[in-house]
Amino acid sequence: MIYTFKSRATADVIMRQSNAEQMLAIIGKEATPQGVITVAQMPAAITALNRAIEVHEDAEALRAKEPSLRVEVEGDSVRLRDRAAPFIELLRQSAAVGMEVLWGV
């Protein structure tokens, strides 16, 4: 299944289900077939995504430094920073012009 995040402020962001659900979980949204991120929710969502990126990168660095440690890093080989970047930019641009973000499957 594919999720499409839409805003009148910028181009759509399209993600596979697992990736979209990860982003929604990070920002505290339920992964429903349709939803909205209001302008008021965007600053907290961006902060949550940036914090998740920091935690993910800290875990990756620890795993690289100490390979014998079992440090779980959620996701596949694509770094969270790279995967989240288009979504964060969508939120930033939408917030800048006061437009909500809608999603649907």
Coordinates of C-alpha atoms in Angstrom, one line a residue:
M1 CA 0.0 0.0 0.0
I2 CA 1.1 3.5 -0.8
Y3 CA 0.5 6.7 1.4
T4 CA 0.4 10.1 -0.3
F5 CA 1.0 13.2 1.8
K6 CA -0.5 16.3 0.1
S7 CA -0.3 20.0 0.7
R8 CA -1.3 22.9 -1.5
A9 CA 2.1 24.4 -0.5
T10 CA 4.3 21.9 -2.3
A11 CA 4.6 18.7 -4.3
D12 CA 3.2 15.4 -2.9
V13 CA 5.3 13.1 -0.8
I14 CA 4.7 9.4 -1.6
M15 CA 5.8 6.6 0.7
R16 CA 5.4 2.9 1.1
Q17 CA 3.1 1.8 3.9
S18 CA 5.8 0.8 6.4
N19 CA 7.7 4.0 5.9
A20 CA 4.7 6.2 6.1
E21 CA 3.5 4.4 9.3
Q22 CA 6.9 5.0 10.8
M23 CA 6.7 8.7 10.1
L24 CA 3.2 8.9 11.5
A25 CA 4.2 7.0 14.6
I26 CA 7.1 9.4 15.2
I27 CA 4.8 12.4 15.0
G28 CA 2.2 10.8 17.2
K29 CA -0.4 10.2 14.6
E30 CA -2.4 7.0 14.1
A31 CA -1.8 5.3 10.8
T32 CA -5.3 5.6 9.4
P33 CA -6.2 5.5 5.7
Q34 CA -6.8 9.2 5.8
G35 CA -5.7 12.0 8.1
V36 CA -4.6 15.5 8.6
I37 CA -1.6 17.3 10.1
T38 CA -2.8 20.8 11.1
V39 CA -0.5 23.8 10.9
A40 CA -0.6 24.0 14.7
Q41 CA 0.8 20.4 14.9
M42 CA 3.6 20.9 12.4
P43 CA 6.3 22.4 14.7
A44 CA 6.0 19.5 17.2
A45 CA 6.0 17.0 14.3
I46 CA 9.2 18.5 12.8
T47 CA 10.8 18.5 16.3
A48 CA 9.8 14.9 16.8
L49 CA 11.2 13.8 13.5
N50 CA 14.5 15.6 14.1
R51 CA 14.7 14.0 17.5
A52 CA 14.1 10.6 16.1
I53 CA 16.8 11.1 13.5
E54 CA 19.2 12.1 16.3
V55 CA 18.4 8.9 18.3
H56 CA 18.6 6.8 15.2
E57 CA 22.0 8.2 14.3
D58 CA 23.3 7.9 17.8
A59 CA 22.4 4.2 17.8
E60 CA 24.0 3.7 14.4
A61 CA 27.2 5.4 15.7
L62 CA 27.3 3.2 18.8
R63 CA 26.8 0.1 16.7
A64 CA 29.6 1.1 14.4
K65 CA 31.9 1.9 17.3
E66 CA 31.1 -1.2 19.3
P67 CA 30.1 -4.0 16.9
S68 CA 29.8 -6.5 19.7
L69 CA 27.0 -4.5 21.3
R70 CA 23.4 -5.4 20.3
V71 CA 22.0 -2.0 19.4
E72 CA 18.7 -2.1 17.5
V73 CA 18.3 0.4 14.7
E74 CA 14.8 0.3 13.3
G75 CA 14.4 0.3 9.5
D76 CA 16.2 -0.8 6.5
S77 CA 19.5 0.4 4.9
V78 CA 18.1 3.8 4.1
R79 CA 19.0 6.2 6.9
L80 CA 16.0 7.8 8.7
R81 CA 17.5 11.2 8.0
D82 CA 17.3 10.5 4.2
R83 CA 13.8 8.9 4.4
A84 CA 12.3 11.7 6.5
A85 CA 13.9 14.6 4.7
P86 CA 11.1 15.1 2.0
F87 CA 8.4 14.7 4.7
I88 CA 10.1 17.3 6.9
E89 CA 10.4 19.7 4.0
L90 CA 6.7 19.2 3.2
L91 CA 5.8 20.1 6.8
R92 CA 8.2 23.1 6.8
Q93 CA 6.9 24.5 3.5
S94 CA 3.2 23.9 4.5
A95 CA 3.7 25.5 7.9
A96 CA 5.4 28.5 6.3
V97 CA 2.3 29.3 4.3
G98 CA -0.3 28.0 6.8
M99 CA -1.5 25.0 4.8
E100 CA -2.4 21.7 6.4
V101 CA -1.1 18.4 5.2
L102 CA -3.5 15.6 4.3
W103 CA -2.7 12.0 3.8
G104 CA -4.5 9.1 2.2
V105 CA -3.9 5.6 0.9

